[in-house]
Amino acid sequence: MYKNYLKVAWRNLRKFKMYSAIKIGGFAIGIAAAILITLFVLHESSYDQHYANTDRIYRVINNFADPTREADRWPAMQPQLASVLEEEFPEIEKSGRLIPYDWYDAGSNQFRPEERVQNNYEEGFAYMDQSLLEILEIPMVYGERETALANPKTIVISQKMADKYYPDENPVGKSVILNEKEDRAYTIGGVMEDFPSNSHLQYDFLLTLTEEEFWEGEQTSWCCSNYNTYALLRRGTQTEELEPKLLSVRDKYLISHFEENGDVWAEKAKNYLTYDLVPVADTHLKSKEVYDVFPKSDIRIIRLFGAIAVFILLLACINFINLSTAKSANRAKETGLRKVVGSHRSHLIQQFLTESVLFSAISVGLGTLLARVLLPYFNELSGKTLSFPWTDWWFLPVLAGVTLLIGLLAGVYPSFYLSAFKPIDVLKGKLSRGTKAAGIRSTMVVFQFATSMVLIVSAFIVYNQMQFILHKDLGFDKEQVVMLQGTNTLEDKLPAFKDELLRLPGVTSAAASNYFPVSGTKRDQNSFWIEGRKNLDPGVGAQIWRTDEDYLSALDINLIAGRNFSPDIASDTGAIVINQTMADKLGLEDPVGARIENWGKWTVIGVVEDFHFESMKGGIGALGMIMSERGSILATEISAENIEATLAAITGIWDNFMPNQPIRYTFMDETFARMYADVQRTGNVFAACAILAIIIACLGLFGLATFMAEQRSKEVSIRKVLGASMSSLYQLLTADFLKLILISLLIGAPIAWYLMRNWLEDYEYRIDIAWWFFAVPGLIIVGIALFTVSRQALKLAFSSPVDHLRGE
């Protein structure tokens, strides 16, 4: 019996090739898109879930909730806090520290094994406590986790780095040198497995904090805040009960320190500073407001992508069900004949359901294969390294469930509705057209195109926001600027190296600094006061950069008051140039000549116009620049002509100065673009989803238009015989579809406006949502929909009435 069902299904598939191709192809595309987006959402949602005790590992976060300003949350803590928490609170089983900032040897370094001469520039260095290595239970390839960072001047390297520098050998016990400094020699204490891509920690080198003291008294100081603190809580500990207890640490140590030094921050901290315990698994998706160095995503965007996956799958399912139910009406006589020759209703139900599930299974299978083929391209589009989940426990059961569910839903109407008709009524042509079913199909078309409208409008706005950011005047010149990195290793030879570069015809300027102005890296802030007001006023948080006297002119930063640094003026070693924001926050109406202080005392000699040096998601912060001839980065402006020759000449000069250290450089505009790469990728995925949605919707519309043409062929033929014009027939056949499309646009537009308005609020500098962001996608959708419907409408309108009225 089932063999016959399959044979009939195969015959129908071949008989109605176009319908079958649209049904199966549209559903397969939807399945592929849903699988890929689901993999992306699951990956983003799985960050830091791989630790054995994920549910008990927390980060300690400062929460400064001053009602007169925007709340600040940051993870940088004092060096003693971790040990104090472990000693004074039995609820905390173990604590550990991490320094993830570009600080001393953390960040990036020149690196080489002791026995080699050639240096390599490597990134991904961080300081870590032995105890944190144990809390996170980082898997080891060589060495023991319990001792890998226990000794002073030890380092743990990743398996990737071990394979690079020590292929096919155990490097534990070997020595490495950082930045050509013998006092920065480390002994390899272990080799760890590479951090998975869904970890907020992405390091290749972990430097021990055992007996590390960066300056005298640093480890016992409560004024130094450079350590991220992690805590492993004992089982059963409730964070809402523990967090209030942590205030005793604040009062006993931090506030006491402020009071002993007569610091105004004592009162501020007492009133507004608390400690939050944030689950480590929330670092990536639920810590957007925490000011730290770890790349983050937005839980709202991930939820939106999850909804998009569901909607695209729904679009494809709607098409499949729509076309299945629409075409089933043409099989009414087949059903009547089968009943006449003795088929029971139960047999007809089984036949229709079997056919529907078979078509669904073919679609899901093709969609799964299509997703696997497209996965590398999707990885490139999304910036991820997703793998196909063939072996995941949930994957095949979910596919089987979707196959059965959609197959059964698509088969319910023909199997139960058609099988209930009396054969005599069917064979006499008394079968109802099914206005209720037509209404449901119309509703589904509206849903499809409303979803398409939301996605296309969203893609438009994301694209235009990115264009606005990438082309906005930053307040300095980022074009044709090459950032040479690692120039601090030149030490005293840096001025001579700089002079050599300036002799090149393709180099127009060069300036040393210690910071990429558009890297997106979060940097610690220093508190500044007007001299003499340190114990009276709250400090102004500001970044402090070290630059040479050519920095402002090299980047074309506008000096609006005072003067620039001069190496000929000895007092400029104690001078500072600040931006307008810092002058405003300090309340300096006439800043030039003012004296300010932080860990040192400075004379303001100049004020620069505000420029963007961090992400435009936030405003422009306070900034101070002090003079230094030694910088780790040399900003070199080159001409647009003969770029390759100029870069080759720069490389040749570097090799003469540093023969054992490869040159490393990047273009500033490319670095700036990378700062928004995650948002650009989000926009790309939106655009891809929008394209898929419109393709799926149009496939369904084409199928329904074909069905409509078949159903109304006699009506149109009679109208032609009675003298109806081609234009009136075209209008008749397309008007209903056009109404549905316009309704879908009216529904989709306000939804898109609401979603994008909320998204744009994350940016301090953003575009206005203009009317044309809705008009252009609307016209695109109407145009594509009319083109889709017009083919079948015109084909019917120009056909001969004889072909349709023969036999009437």
PDB file of N, CA and C in Angstrom, residues 313-399:
ATOM      1  N   LEU A 313      12.050  30.448   8.645  1.00  0.00           N
ATOM      2  CA  LEU A 313      11.512  29.082   8.592  1.00  0.00           C
ATOM      3  C   LEU A 313      10.001  29.118   8.413  1.00  0.00           C
ATOM      4  N   LEU A 314       9.347  30.060   9.115  1.00  0.00           N
ATOM      5  CA  LEU A 314       7.895  30.194   8.960  1.00  0.00           C
ATOM      6  C   LEU A 314       7.522  30.595   7.537  1.00  0.00           C
ATOM      7  N   LEU A 315       8.297  31.519   6.944  1.00  0.00           N
ATOM      8  CA  LEU A 315       8.030  31.922   5.566  1.00  0.00           C
ATOM      9  C   LEU A 315       8.084  30.713   4.633  1.00  0.00           C
ATOM     10  N   ALA A 316       9.139  29.913   4.825  1.00  0.00           N
ATOM     11  CA  ALA A 316       9.288  28.739   3.965  1.00  0.00           C
ATOM     12  C   ALA A 316       8.170  27.732   4.215  1.00  0.00           C
ATOM     13  N   CYS A 317       7.797  27.551   5.486  1.00  0.00           N
ATOM     14  CA  CYS A 317       6.706  26.621   5.819  1.00  0.00           C
ATOM     15  C   CYS A 317       5.382  27.101   5.242  1.00  0.00           C
ATOM     16  N   ILE A 318       5.155  28.408   5.326  1.00  0.00           N
ATOM     17  CA  ILE A 318       3.922  28.973   4.789  1.00  0.00           C
ATOM     18  C   ILE A 318       3.830  28.702   3.296  1.00  0.00           C
ATOM     19  N   ASN A 319       4.936  28.925   2.591  1.00  0.00           N
ATOM     20  CA  ASN A 319       4.955  28.623   1.156  1.00  0.00           C
ATOM     21  C   ASN A 319       4.605  27.172   0.896  1.00  0.00           C
ATOM     22  N   PHE A 320       5.262  26.305   1.637  1.00  0.00           N
ATOM     23  CA  PHE A 320       5.066  24.867   1.436  1.00  0.00           C
ATOM     24  C   PHE A 320       3.605  24.494   1.674  1.00  0.00           C
ATOM     25  N   ILE A 321       3.041  24.987   2.767  1.00  0.00           N
ATOM     26  CA  ILE A 321       1.658  24.659   3.108  1.00  0.00           C
ATOM     27  C   ILE A 321       0.696  25.324   2.122  1.00  0.00           C
ATOM     28  N   ASN A 322       0.953  26.608   1.791  1.00  0.00           N
ATOM     29  CA  ASN A 322       0.105  27.336   0.848  1.00  0.00           C
ATOM     30  C   ASN A 322      -0.007  26.608  -0.483  1.00  0.00           C
ATOM     31  N   LEU A 323       1.155  26.262  -1.037  1.00  0.00           N
ATOM     32  CA  LEU A 323       1.170  25.623  -2.347  1.00  0.00           C
ATOM     33  C   LEU A 323       0.591  24.213  -2.297  1.00  0.00           C
ATOM     34  N   SER A 324       0.806  23.533  -1.192  1.00  0.00           N
ATOM     35  CA  SER A 324       0.241  22.185  -1.051  1.00  0.00           C
ATOM     36  C   SER A 324      -1.281  22.235  -1.017  1.00  0.00           C
ATOM     37  N   THR A 325      -1.819  23.147  -0.218  1.00  0.00           N
ATOM     38  CA  THR A 325      -3.279  23.234  -0.100  1.00  0.00           C
ATOM     39  C   THR A 325      -3.895  23.803  -1.372  1.00  0.00           C
ATOM     40  N   ALA A 326      -3.209  24.778  -2.012  1.00  0.00           N
ATOM     41  CA  ALA A 326      -3.757  25.361  -3.236  1.00  0.00           C
ATOM     42  C   ALA A 326      -3.833  24.320  -4.349  1.00  0.00           C
ATOM     43  N   LYS A 327      -2.792  23.566  -4.513  1.00  0.00           N
ATOM     44  CA  LYS A 327      -2.747  22.593  -5.604  1.00  0.00           C
ATOM     45  C   LYS A 327      -3.644  21.399  -5.332  1.00  0.00           C
ATOM     46  N   SER A 328      -3.957  21.173  -4.065  1.00  0.00           N
ATOM     47  CA  SER A 328      -4.774  19.996  -3.738  1.00  0.00           C
ATOM     48  C   SER A 328      -6.162  20.089  -4.349  1.00  0.00           C
ATOM     49  N   ALA A 329      -6.658  21.328  -4.582  1.00  0.00           N
ATOM     50  CA  ALA A 329      -7.988  21.486  -5.170  1.00  0.00           C
ATOM     51  C   ALA A 329      -8.055  20.848  -6.558  1.00  0.00           C
ATOM     52  N   ASN A 330      -6.918  20.842  -7.267  1.00  0.00           N
ATOM     53  CA  ASN A 330      -6.885  20.249  -8.606  1.00  0.00           C
ATOM     54  C   ASN A 330      -6.944  18.722  -8.568  1.00  0.00           C
ATOM     55  N   ARG A 331      -6.840  18.169  -7.357  1.00  0.00           N
ATOM     56  CA  ARG A 331      -6.867  16.708  -7.243  1.00  0.00           C
ATOM     57  C   ARG A 331      -8.196  16.205  -6.700  1.00  0.00           C
ATOM     58  N   ALA A 332      -9.194  17.090  -6.737  1.00  0.00           N
ATOM     59  CA  ALA A 332     -10.500  16.699  -6.203  1.00  0.00           C
ATOM     60  C   ALA A 332     -11.114  15.543  -7.006  1.00  0.00           C
ATOM     61  N   LYS A 333     -11.029  15.639  -8.371  1.00  0.00           N
ATOM     62  CA  LYS A 333     -11.597  14.570  -9.178  1.00  0.00           C
ATOM     63  C   LYS A 333     -10.857  13.261  -8.971  1.00  0.00           C
ATOM     64  N   GLU A 334      -9.525  13.350  -8.792  1.00  0.00           N
ATOM     65  CA  GLU A 334      -8.755  12.137  -8.481  1.00  0.00           C
ATOM     66  C   GLU A 334      -9.283  11.492  -7.205  1.00  0.00           C
ATOM     67  N   THR A 335      -9.588  12.333  -6.221  1.00  0.00           N
ATOM     68  CA  THR A 335     -10.106  11.826  -4.955  1.00  0.00           C
ATOM     69  C   THR A 335     -11.466  11.166  -5.158  1.00  0.00           C
ATOM     70  N   GLY A 336     -12.335  11.829  -5.957  1.00  0.00           N
ATOM     71  CA  GLY A 336     -13.652  11.263  -6.213  1.00  0.00           C
ATOM     72  C   GLY A 336     -13.573   9.924  -6.903  1.00  0.00           C
ATOM     73  N   LEU A 337     -12.719   9.814  -7.932  1.00  0.00           N
ATOM     74  CA  LEU A 337     -12.562   8.550  -8.653  1.00  0.00           C
ATOM     75  C   LEU A 337     -12.053   7.439  -7.737  1.00  0.00           C
ATOM     76  N   ARG A 338     -11.096   7.791  -6.856  1.00  0.00           N
ATOM     77  CA  ARG A 338     -10.571   6.778  -5.939  1.00  0.00           C
ATOM     78  C   ARG A 338     -11.671   6.274  -5.008  1.00  0.00           C
ATOM     79  N   LYS A 339     -12.555   7.171  -4.587  1.00  0.00           N
ATOM     80  CA  LYS A 339     -13.646   6.743  -3.724  1.00  0.00           C
ATOM     81  C   LYS A 339     -14.631   5.851  -4.475  1.00  0.00           C
ATOM     82  N   VAL A 340     -14.864   6.198  -5.766  1.00  0.00           N
ATOM     83  CA  VAL A 340     -15.783   5.412  -6.580  1.00  0.00           C
ATOM     84  C   VAL A 340     -15.295   3.977  -6.726  1.00  0.00           C
ATOM     85  N   VAL A 341     -13.974   3.824  -6.900  1.00  0.00           N
ATOM     86  CA  VAL A 341     -13.427   2.477  -7.118  1.00  0.00           C
ATOM     87  C   VAL A 341     -13.139   1.761  -5.800  1.00  0.00           C
ATOM     88  N   GLY A 342     -13.551   2.351  -4.674  1.00  0.00           N
ATOM     89  CA  GLY A 342     -13.496   1.607  -3.427  1.00  0.00           C
ATOM     90  C   GLY A 342     -12.510   2.063  -2.375  1.00  0.00           C
ATOM     91  N   SER A 343     -11.790   3.171  -2.572  1.00  0.00           N
ATOM     92  CA  SER A 343     -10.844   3.629  -1.551  1.00  0.00           C
ATOM     93  C   SER A 343     -11.595   4.167  -0.333  1.00  0.00           C
ATOM     94  N   HIS A 344     -11.154   3.740   0.837  1.00  0.00           N
ATOM     95  CA  HIS A 344     -11.732   4.270   2.077  1.00  0.00           C
ATOM     96  C   HIS A 344     -11.132   5.639   2.381  1.00  0.00           C
ATOM     97  N   ARG A 345     -11.842   6.392   3.171  1.00  0.00           N
ATOM     98  CA  ARG A 345     -11.350   7.722   3.546  1.00  0.00           C
ATOM     99  C   ARG A 345      -9.994   7.623   4.250  1.00  0.00           C
ATOM    100  N   SER A 346      -9.817   6.599   5.102  1.00  0.00           N
ATOM    101  CA  SER A 346      -8.556   6.439   5.821  1.00  0.00           C
ATOM    102  C   SER A 346      -7.401   6.219   4.857  1.00  0.00           C
ATOM    103  N   HIS A 347      -7.658   5.519   3.743  1.00  0.00           N
ATOM    104  CA  HIS A 347      -6.597   5.308   2.751  1.00  0.00           C
ATOM    105  C   HIS A 347      -6.212   6.625   2.083  1.00  0.00           C
ATOM    106  N   LEU A 348      -7.223   7.451   1.771  1.00  0.00           N
ATOM    107  CA  LEU A 348      -6.943   8.737   1.131  1.00  0.00           C
ATOM    108  C   LEU A 348      -6.161   9.647   2.076  1.00  0.00           C
ATOM    109  N   ILE A 349      -6.543   9.629   3.352  1.00  0.00           N
ATOM    110  CA  ILE A 349      -5.811  10.448   4.331  1.00  0.00           C
ATOM    111  C   ILE A 349      -4.352  10.011   4.408  1.00  0.00           C
ATOM    112  N   GLN A 350      -4.126   8.704   4.469  1.00  0.00           N
ATOM    113  CA  GLN A 350      -2.762   8.195   4.532  1.00  0.00           C
ATOM    114  C   GLN A 350      -1.972   8.580   3.278  1.00  0.00           C
ATOM    115  N   GLN A 351      -2.647   8.517   2.118  1.00  0.00           N
ATOM    116  CA  GLN A 351      -1.949   8.840   0.870  1.00  0.00           C
ATOM    117  C   GLN A 351      -1.496  10.290   0.867  1.00  0.00           C
ATOM    118  N   PHE A 352      -2.406  11.222   1.171  1.00  0.00           N
ATOM    119  CA  PHE A 352      -2.046  12.644   1.146  1.00  0.00           C
ATOM    120  C   PHE A 352      -0.976  12.972   2.192  1.00  0.00           C
ATOM    121  N   LEU A 353      -1.103  12.399   3.378  1.00  0.00           N
ATOM    122  CA  LEU A 353      -0.108  12.671   4.419  1.00  0.00           C
ATOM    123  C   LEU A 353       1.250  12.104   4.035  1.00  0.00           C
ATOM    124  N   THR A 354       1.267  10.903   3.435  1.00  0.00           N
ATOM    125  CA  THR A 354       2.538  10.298   3.013  1.00  0.00           C
ATOM    126  C   THR A 354       3.222  11.166   1.964  1.00  0.00           C
ATOM    127  N   GLU A 355       2.437  11.624   0.967  1.00  0.00           N
ATOM    128  CA  GLU A 355       3.018  12.492  -0.063  1.00  0.00           C
ATOM    129  C   GLU A 355       3.589  13.765   0.547  1.00  0.00           C
ATOM    130  N   SER A 356       2.826  14.357   1.438  1.00  0.00           N
ATOM    131  CA  SER A 356       3.257  15.618   2.029  1.00  0.00           C
ATOM    132  C   SER A 356       4.527  15.442   2.864  1.00  0.00           C
ATOM    133  N   VAL A 357       4.578  14.390   3.682  1.00  0.00           N
ATOM    134  CA  VAL A 357       5.764  14.144   4.498  1.00  0.00           C
ATOM    135  C   VAL A 357       6.959  13.811   3.617  1.00  0.00           C
ATOM    136  N   LEU A 358       6.736  13.089   2.509  1.00  0.00           N
ATOM    137  CA  LEU A 358       7.828  12.772   1.593  1.00  0.00           C
ATOM    138  C   LEU A 358       8.424  14.049   1.005  1.00  0.00           C
ATOM    139  N   PHE A 359       7.541  14.950   0.507  1.00  0.00           N
ATOM    140  CA  PHE A 359       8.036  16.212  -0.042  1.00  0.00           C
ATOM    141  C   PHE A 359       8.758  17.028   1.029  1.00  0.00           C
ATOM    142  N   SER A 360       8.221  17.000   2.231  1.00  0.00           N
ATOM    143  CA  SER A 360       8.866  17.718   3.337  1.00  0.00           C
ATOM    144  C   SER A 360      10.247  17.135   3.614  1.00  0.00           C
ATOM    145  N   ALA A 361      10.362  15.806   3.605  1.00  0.00           N
ATOM    146  CA  ALA A 361      11.649  15.160   3.868  1.00  0.00           C
ATOM    147  C   ALA A 361      12.677  15.502   2.786  1.00  0.00           C
ATOM    148  N   ILE A 362      12.233  15.529   1.523  1.00  0.00           N
ATOM    149  CA  ILE A 362      13.141  15.898   0.436  1.00  0.00           C
ATOM    150  C   ILE A 362      13.644  17.329   0.640  1.00  0.00           C
ATOM    151  N   SER A 363      12.718  18.223   1.004  1.00  0.00           N
ATOM    152  CA  SER A 363      13.079  19.627   1.217  1.00  0.00           C
ATOM    153  C   SER A 363      14.070  19.782   2.355  1.00  0.00           C
ATOM    154  N   VAL A 364      13.800  19.124   3.476  1.00  0.00           N
ATOM    155  CA  VAL A 364      14.682  19.234   4.638  1.00  0.00           C
ATOM    156  C   VAL A 364      16.054  18.653   4.322  1.00  0.00           C
ATOM    157  N   GLY A 365      16.086  17.537   3.604  1.00  0.00           N
ATOM    158  CA  GLY A 365      17.368  16.952   3.227  1.00  0.00           C
ATOM    159  C   GLY A 365      18.183  17.857   2.337  1.00  0.00           C
ATOM    160  N   LEU A 366      17.527  18.431   1.313  1.00  0.00           N
ATOM    161  CA  LEU A 366      18.236  19.357   0.420  1.00  0.00           C
ATOM    162  C   LEU A 366      18.665  20.614   1.167  1.00  0.00           C
ATOM    163  N   GLY A 367      17.801  21.096   2.055  1.00  0.00           N
ATOM    164  CA  GLY A 367      18.134  22.290   2.833  1.00  0.00           C
ATOM    165  C   GLY A 367      19.326  22.067   3.736  1.00  0.00           C
ATOM    166  N   THR A 368      19.404  20.886   4.329  1.00  0.00           N
ATOM    167  CA  THR A 368      20.531  20.560   5.209  1.00  0.00           C
ATOM    168  C   THR A 368      21.836  20.502   4.421  1.00  0.00           C
ATOM    169  N   LEU A 369      21.789  19.868   3.263  1.00  0.00           N
ATOM    170  CA  LEU A 369      22.993  19.809   2.413  1.00  0.00           C
ATOM    171  C   LEU A 369      23.394  21.206   1.936  1.00  0.00           C
ATOM    172  N   LEU A 370      22.390  22.032   1.600  1.00  0.00           N
ATOM    173  CA  LEU A 370      22.675  23.391   1.166  1.00  0.00           C
ATOM    174  C   LEU A 370      23.333  24.193   2.289  1.00  0.00           C
ATOM    175  N   ALA A 371      22.845  24.020   3.526  1.00  0.00           N
ATOM    176  CA  ALA A 371      23.441  24.714   4.674  1.00  0.00           C
ATOM    177  C   ALA A 371      24.889  24.299   4.855  1.00  0.00           C
ATOM    178  N   ARG A 372      25.166  23.012   4.683  1.00  0.00           N
ATOM    179  CA  ARG A 372      26.551  22.536   4.839  1.00  0.00           C
ATOM    180  C   ARG A 372      27.458  23.138   3.774  1.00  0.00           C
ATOM    181  N   VAL A 373      26.957  23.241   2.541  1.00  0.00           N
ATOM    182  CA  VAL A 373      27.752  23.830   1.461  1.00  0.00           C
ATOM    183  C   VAL A 373      28.003  25.315   1.707  1.00  0.00           C
ATOM    184  N   LEU A 374      26.989  26.005   2.233  1.00  0.00           N
ATOM    185  CA  LEU A 374      27.089  27.461   2.426  1.00  0.00           C
ATOM    186  C   LEU A 374      27.785  27.849   3.719  1.00  0.00           C
ATOM    187  N   LEU A 375      28.043  26.902   4.616  1.00  0.00           N
ATOM    188  CA  LEU A 375      28.610  27.236   5.923  1.00  0.00           C
ATOM    189  C   LEU A 375      29.931  28.010   5.832  1.00  0.00           C
ATOM    190  N   PRO A 376      30.891  27.631   4.979  1.00  0.00           N
ATOM    191  CA  PRO A 376      32.135  28.432   4.901  1.00  0.00           C
ATOM    192  C   PRO A 376      31.880  29.885   4.508  1.00  0.00           C
ATOM    193  N   TYR A 377      30.938  30.103   3.605  1.00  0.00           N
ATOM    194  CA  TYR A 377      30.619  31.471   3.185  1.00  0.00           C
ATOM    195  C   TYR A 377      29.910  32.230   4.304  1.00  0.00           C
ATOM    196  N   PHE A 378      29.067  31.524   5.029  1.00  0.00           N
ATOM    197  CA  PHE A 378      28.386  32.161   6.167  1.00  0.00           C
ATOM    198  C   PHE A 378      29.389  32.517   7.255  1.00  0.00           C
ATOM    199  N   ASN A 379      30.375  31.657   7.475  1.00  0.00           N
ATOM    200  CA  ASN A 379      31.427  31.965   8.451  1.00  0.00           C
ATOM    201  C   ASN A 379      32.173  33.231   8.066  1.00  0.00           C
ATOM    202  N   GLU A 380      32.461  33.364   6.782  1.00  0.00           N
ATOM    203  CA  GLU A 380      33.154  34.566   6.318  1.00  0.00           C
ATOM    204  C   GLU A 380      32.270  35.801   6.497  1.00  0.00           C
ATOM    205  N   LEU A 381      30.985  35.633   6.229  1.00  0.00           N
ATOM    206  CA  LEU A 381      30.041  36.746   6.359  1.00  0.00           C
ATOM    207  C   LEU A 381      29.877  37.186   7.805  1.00  0.00           C
ATOM    208  N   SER A 382      29.811  36.209   8.727  1.00  0.00           N
ATOM    209  CA  SER A 382      29.529  36.515  10.134  1.00  0.00           C
ATOM    210  C   SER A 382      30.789  36.680  10.976  1.00  0.00           C
ATOM    211  N   GLY A 383      31.958  36.330  10.420  1.00  0.00           N
ATOM    212  CA  GLY A 383      33.198  36.443  11.184  1.00  0.00           C
ATOM    213  C   GLY A 383      33.356  35.357  12.228  1.00  0.00           C
ATOM    214  N   LYS A 384      32.667  34.244  12.074  1.00  0.00           N
ATOM    215  CA  LYS A 384      32.736  33.151  13.041  1.00  0.00           C
ATOM    216  C   LYS A 384      33.409  31.928  12.427  1.00  0.00           C
ATOM    217  N   THR A 385      33.681  30.941  13.264  1.00  0.00           N
ATOM    218  CA  THR A 385      34.239  29.668  12.793  1.00  0.00           C
ATOM    219  C   THR A 385      33.307  28.550  13.242  1.00  0.00           C
ATOM    220  N   LEU A 386      32.103  28.583  12.709  1.00  0.00           N
ATOM    221  CA  LEU A 386      31.089  27.602  13.111  1.00  0.00           C
ATOM    222  C   LEU A 386      31.357  26.268  12.428  1.00  0.00           C
ATOM    223  N   SER A 387      31.003  25.195  13.101  1.00  0.00           N
ATOM    224  CA  SER A 387      31.120  23.857  12.519  1.00  0.00           C
ATOM    225  C   SER A 387      29.727  23.248  12.412  1.00  0.00           C
ATOM    226  N   PHE A 388      29.583  22.316  11.467  1.00  0.00           N
ATOM    227  CA  PHE A 388      28.249  21.732  11.245  1.00  0.00           C
ATOM    228  C   PHE A 388      27.956  20.699  12.333  1.00  0.00           C
ATOM    229  N   PRO A 389      26.746  20.726  12.889  1.00  0.00           N
ATOM    230  CA  PRO A 389      26.451  19.917  14.081  1.00  0.00           C
ATOM    231  C   PRO A 389      25.952  18.504  13.778  1.00  0.00           C
ATOM    232  N   TRP A 390      26.620  17.804  12.846  1.00  0.00           N
ATOM    233  CA  TRP A 390      26.153  16.465  12.509  1.00  0.00           C
ATOM    234  C   TRP A 390      26.049  15.576  13.745  1.00  0.00           C
ATOM    235  N   THR A 391      27.001  15.687  14.638  1.00  0.00           N
ATOM    236  CA  THR A 391      27.052  14.766  15.784  1.00  0.00           C
ATOM    237  C   THR A 391      26.379  15.312  17.040  1.00  0.00           C
ATOM    238  N   ASP A 392      25.863  16.532  16.991  1.00  0.00           N
ATOM    239  CA  ASP A 392      25.180  17.085  18.167  1.00  0.00           C
ATOM    240  C   ASP A 392      23.878  16.336  18.404  1.00  0.00           C
ATOM    241  N   TRP A 393      23.588  16.067  19.660  1.00  0.00           N
ATOM    242  CA  TRP A 393      22.454  15.207  19.999  1.00  0.00           C
ATOM    243  C   TRP A 393      21.112  15.757  19.518  1.00  0.00           C
ATOM    244  N   TRP A 394      20.998  17.066  19.415  1.00  0.00           N
ATOM    245  CA  TRP A 394      19.719  17.694  19.109  1.00  0.00           C
ATOM    246  C   TRP A 394      19.442  17.815  17.617  1.00  0.00           C
ATOM    247  N   PHE A 395      20.484  17.744  16.777  1.00  0.00           N
ATOM    248  CA  PHE A 395      20.356  18.163  15.390  1.00  0.00           C
ATOM    249  C   PHE A 395      19.406  17.277  14.583  1.00  0.00           C
ATOM    250  N   LEU A 396      19.701  15.985  14.511  1.00  0.00           N
ATOM    251  CA  LEU A 396      18.874  15.087  13.699  1.00  0.00           C
ATOM    252  C   LEU A 396      17.452  14.962  14.232  1.00  0.00           C
ATOM    253  N   PRO A 397      17.233  14.859  15.554  1.00  0.00           N
ATOM    254  CA  PRO A 397      15.853  14.842  16.052  1.00  0.00           C
ATOM    255  C   PRO A 397      15.058  16.092  15.688  1.00  0.00           C
ATOM    256  N   VAL A 398      15.711  17.261  15.739  1.00  0.00           N
ATOM    257  CA  VAL A 398      15.011  18.506  15.369  1.00  0.00           C
ATOM    258  C   VAL A 398      14.635  18.476  13.889  1.00  0.00           C
ATOM    259  N   LEU A 399      15.568  18.047  13.029  1.00  0.00           N
ATOM    260  CA  LEU A 399      15.261  17.960  11.600  1.00  0.00           C
ATOM    261  C   LEU A 399      14.106  16.994  11.350  1.00  0.00           C
TER     262      LEU A 399
END
